[in-house]
CSV table of C-alpha atoms in Angstrom, one decimal:
chain,number,residue,atom,x,y,z
A,1,UNK,CA,-92.2,-122.7,-70.3
A,2,UNK,CA,-90.1,-122.8,-73.4
A,3,UNK,CA,-91.8,-122.0,-76.7
A,4,UNK,CA,-94.8,-120.3,-75.2
A,5,UNK,CA,-94.0,-116.6,-75.1
A,6,UNK,CA,-93.7,-116.1,-78.8
A,7,UNK,CA,-97.1,-117.5,-79.8
A,8,UNK,CA,-98.8,-115.7,-76.9
A,9,UNK,CA,-97.4,-112.4,-77.8
A,10,UNK,CA,-98.4,-112.8,-81.4
A,11,UNK,CA,-101.9,-114.0,-80.4
A,12,UNK,CA,-102.4,-111.0,-78.1
A,13,UNK,CA,-101.5,-108.7,-81.0
A,14,UNK,CA,-98.2,-107.4,-79.6
A,15,UNK,CA,-96.2,-107.7,-82.8
A,16,UNK,CA,-97.1,-104.3,-84.1
A,17,UNK,CA,-96.6,-102.4,-80.9
A,18,UNK,CA,-94.2,-99.5,-81.3
A,19,UNK,CA,-92.2,-100.5,-78.2
A,20,UNK,CA,-90.7,-103.3,-80.3
A,21,UNK,CA,-88.0,-102.6,-82.8
A,22,UNK,CA,-88.5,-103.8,-86.4
A,23,UNK,CA,-86.3,-106.8,-85.7
A,24,UNK,CA,-88.3,-107.7,-82.6
A,25,UNK,CA,-91.6,-107.3,-84.6
A,26,UNK,CA,-90.2,-109.7,-87.1
A,27,UNK,CA,-89.3,-112.2,-84.4
A,28,UNK,CA,-92.8,-111.7,-83.0
A,29,UNK,CA,-94.5,-112.5,-86.3
A,30,UNK,CA,-92.5,-115.8,-86.4
A,31,UNK,CA,-93.6,-116.7,-82.8
A,32,UNK,CA,-90.0,-116.2,-81.6
A,33,UNK,CA,-90.2,-113.0,-79.5
A,34,UNK,CA,-89.8,-113.2,-75.7
A,35,UNK,CA,-89.4,-110.9,-72.8
A,36,UNK,CA,-85.8,-112.0,-72.6
A,37,UNK,CA,-85.1,-110.9,-76.2
A,38,UNK,CA,-86.7,-107.5,-75.5
A,39,UNK,CA,-84.9,-107.1,-72.2
A,40,UNK,CA,-81.5,-108.1,-73.7
A,41,UNK,CA,-82.0,-105.7,-76.6
A,42,UNK,CA,-82.7,-102.8,-74.2
A,43,UNK,CA,-79.6,-103.7,-72.0
A,44,UNK,CA,-77.4,-103.8,-75.1
A,45,UNK,CA,-78.8,-100.5,-76.5
A,46,UNK,CA,-78.4,-98.6,-73.2
A,47,UNK,CA,-75.2,-99.7,-71.6
A,48,UNK,CA,-75.0,-96.7,-69.3
A,49,UNK,CA,-78.4,-97.4,-67.8
A,50,UNK,CA,-78.8,-99.9,-65.0
A,51,UNK,CA,-81.1,-102.9,-65.4
A,52,UNK,CA,-82.1,-105.1,-62.5
A,53,UNK,CA,-84.5,-107.6,-61.1
A,54,UNK,CA,-86.1,-107.8,-57.7
A,55,UNK,CA,-86.9,-111.5,-57.5
A,56,UNK,CA,-88.1,-113.9,-54.8
A,57,UNK,CA,-86.3,-117.2,-55.0
A,58,UNK,CA,-89.5,-119.1,-55.3
A,59,UNK,CA,-92.1,-116.5,-56.4
A,60,UNK,CA,-95.4,-118.2,-55.8
A,61,UNK,CA,-97.4,-116.2,-58.3
A,62,UNK,CA,-94.8,-116.8,-61.1
A,63,UNK,CA,-94.7,-120.5,-60.3
A,64,UNK,CA,-98.5,-120.7,-60.6
A,65,UNK,CA,-98.5,-118.7,-63.8
A,66,UNK,CA,-95.8,-120.9,-65.2
A,67,UNK,CA,-97.8,-124.0,-64.3
A,68,UNK,CA,-101.0,-122.6,-65.8
A,69,UNK,CA,-99.2,-121.6,-69.0
A,70,UNK,CA,-97.7,-125.1,-69.2
A,71,UNK,CA,-101.1,-126.8,-68.7
A,72,UNK,CA,-102.8,-124.4,-71.3
A,73,UNK,CA,-100.2,-125.6,-73.8
A,74,UNK,CA,-100.5,-129.3,-72.9
A,75,UNK,CA,-97.0,-129.4,-71.4
A,76,UNK,CA,-97.9,-131.5,-68.4
A,77,UNK,CA,-94.3,-132.3,-67.6
A,78,UNK,CA,-93.5,-128.6,-67.3
A,79,UNK,CA,-96.6,-128.0,-65.2
A,80,UNK,CA,-95.0,-130.1,-62.4
A,81,UNK,CA,-92.4,-127.5,-61.6
A,82,UNK,CA,-91.7,-126.8,-58.0
A,83,UNK,CA,-89.7,-124.1,-56.1
A,84,UNK,CA,-86.2,-125.5,-56.5
A,85,UNK,CA,-86.6,-126.2,-60.2
A,86,UNK,CA,-88.2,-122.8,-60.8
A,87,UNK,CA,-85.3,-121.1,-58.9
A,88,UNK,CA,-82.8,-123.0,-61.0
A,89,UNK,CA,-84.5,-121.7,-64.2
A,90,UNK,CA,-84.5,-118.2,-62.9
A,91,UNK,CA,-80.8,-118.5,-62.1
A,92,UNK,CA,-80.0,-119.8,-65.6
A,93,UNK,CA,-81.6,-116.7,-67.1
A,94,UNK,CA,-79.9,-114.4,-64.6
A,95,UNK,CA,-76.5,-116.1,-65.4
A,96,UNK,CA,-77.0,-115.2,-69.1
A,97,UNK,CA,-77.7,-111.6,-68.2
A,98,UNK,CA,-74.7,-111.4,-65.8
A,99,UNK,CA,-72.3,-112.8,-68.4
A,100,UNK,CA,-73.5,-110.6,-71.2
A,101,UNK,CA,-74.3,-107.3,-69.6
A,102,UNK,CA,-72.2,-105.3,-67.1
A,103,UNK,CA,-75.2,-103.0,-66.6
A,104,UNK,CA,-77.3,-105.7,-65.0
A,105,UNK,CA,-77.6,-106.9,-61.4
A,106,UNK,CA,-80.3,-108.6,-59.3
A,107,UNK,CA,-81.4,-109.0,-55.7
A,108,UNK,CA,-82.8,-112.4,-54.8
A,109,UNK,CA,-85.0,-112.5,-51.7
A,110,UNK,CA,-85.8,-115.6,-49.7
A,111,UNK,CA,-89.5,-116.5,-49.9
A,112,UNK,CA,-92.4,-116.6,-52.3
A,113,UNK,CA,-93.6,-113.0,-52.3
A,114,UNK,CA,-94.5,-111.8,-55.8
A,115,UNK,CA,-94.3,-108.0,-55.7
A,116,UNK,CA,-92.6,-105.7,-53.3
A,117,UNK,CA,-92.6,-102.2,-54.6
A,118,UNK,CA,-96.3,-101.6,-53.9
A,119,UNK,CA,-96.2,-103.2,-50.5
A,120,UNK,CA,-94.9,-102.2,-47.0
A,121,UNK,CA,-92.6,-105.2,-47.4
A,122,UNK,CA,-90.5,-103.0,-49.7
A,123,UNK,CA,-89.2,-101.3,-46.6
A,124,UNK,CA,-88.5,-104.4,-44.5
A,125,UNK,CA,-87.8,-107.3,-46.8
A,126,UNK,CA,-84.2,-108.5,-46.9
A,127,UNK,CA,-82.3,-111.1,-48.9
A,128,UNK,CA,-82.6,-113.3,-45.8
A,129,UNK,CA,-86.4,-112.8,-45.1
A,130,UNK,CA,-89.1,-111.5,-47.3
A,131,UNK,CA,-92.0,-111.4,-44.8
A,132,UNK,CA,-91.0,-108.3,-42.9
A,133,UNK,CA,-89.4,-110.0,-39.9
A,134,UNK,CA,-86.2,-108.5,-38.6
A,135,UNK,CA,-83.3,-110.4,-40.1
A,136,UNK,CA,-79.8,-110.2,-41.5
A,137,UNK,CA,-79.2,-109.7,-45.1
A,138,UNK,CA,-79.4,-106.9,-47.6
A,139,UNK,CA,-82.4,-104.6,-47.1
A,140,UNK,CA,-84.4,-104.3,-50.3
A,141,UNK,CA,-85.1,-100.6,-50.0
A,142,UNK,CA,-81.3,-99.9,-49.5
A,143,UNK,CA,-80.5,-102.1,-52.5
A,144,UNK,CA,-82.9,-100.1,-54.6
A,145,UNK,CA,-81.5,-96.8,-53.4
A,146,UNK,CA,-78.0,-98.0,-54.2
A,147,UNK,CA,-79.2,-99.3,-57.6
A,148,UNK,CA,-80.8,-95.9,-58.5
A,149,UNK,CA,-77.5,-94.2,-57.6
A,150,UNK,CA,-75.6,-96.7,-59.9
A,151,UNK,CA,-73.8,-98.3,-56.9
A,152,UNK,CA,-75.6,-101.7,-56.5
A,153,UNK,CA,-74.2,-105.2,-56.7
A,154,UNK,CA,-76.1,-108.4,-57.0
A,155,UNK,CA,-77.4,-109.5,-53.6
A,156,UNK,CA,-78.5,-112.9,-52.2
A,157,UNK,CA,-78.4,-114.7,-48.8
A,158,UNK,CA,-77.1,-118.2,-48.6
A,159,UNK,CA,-74.1,-120.4,-49.3
A,160,UNK,CA,-72.4,-119.8,-52.7
A,161,UNK,CA,-72.9,-122.8,-54.9
A,162,UNK,CA,-73.4,-123.8,-58.5
A,163,UNK,CA,-77.0,-123.6,-59.7
A,164,UNK,CA,-78.6,-127.0,-59.2
A,165,UNK,CA,-82.2,-127.8,-58.2
A,166,UNK,CA,-80.8,-130.5,-55.8
A,167,UNK,CA,-79.5,-127.7,-53.6
A,168,UNK,CA,-83.0,-126.5,-52.9
A,169,UNK,CA,-83.6,-122.8,-52.8
A,170,UNK,CA,-81.7,-121.6,-49.8
A,171,UNK,CA,-78.4,-121.0,-51.6
A,172,UNK,CA,-76.9,-118.3,-53.9
A,173,UNK,CA,-75.5,-118.9,-57.4
A,174,UNK,CA,-71.8,-118.4,-57.3
A,175,UNK,CA,-71.9,-117.1,-60.9
A,176,UNK,CA,-74.1,-114.2,-59.9
A,177,UNK,CA,-72.7,-113.1,-56.6
A,178,UNK,CA,-70.9,-110.8,-56.1
A,179,UNK,CA,-71.3,-108.8,-59.3
A,180,UNK,CA,-71.1,-105.0,-59.2
A,181,UNK,CA,-73.2,-102.8,-61.5
A,182,UNK,CA,-71.0,-101.2,-64.1
A,183,UNK,CA,-72.4,-98.3,-66.1
A,184,UNK,CA,-69.1,-96.8,-67.3
A,185,UNK,CA,-70.4,-93.3,-66.6
């Protein structure tokens, strides 16, 4: 939830970590550092390096973590988040990255799976089905292969629409797809 990352990073003692620039350490000491700020700084600093997300549209673990974080900070309204609203928040973040950084793309997989790279699902999940069933859509392992070769584009399965939680979670954001990774090599 908004306004939670900065205080948590400071409380956990992250502000002095050498992974953060002097500017980021200053943001951290003021409770303003976020993963987004750090990720954007890295994308800006390394425009010839690809950055991407492998993301389930309604990642169950992320939703529960979000709810728990909201409740821990007495943000009970935010703790009521459900799949479509979470997906909409994810799309808003990815829209920012897409508009600012040509070296960024993402793959959005239907379902609620949290992690893929350590699972057999890495080899069978597609944008249309994350549970390993045979389906149409972009195969995750192929997308990652293309990404590592600098040839990926954003991938998603569903009708192209504007981001809106009233659409549910079975659509794709028309501002994200299609976008081709551009590393200007």
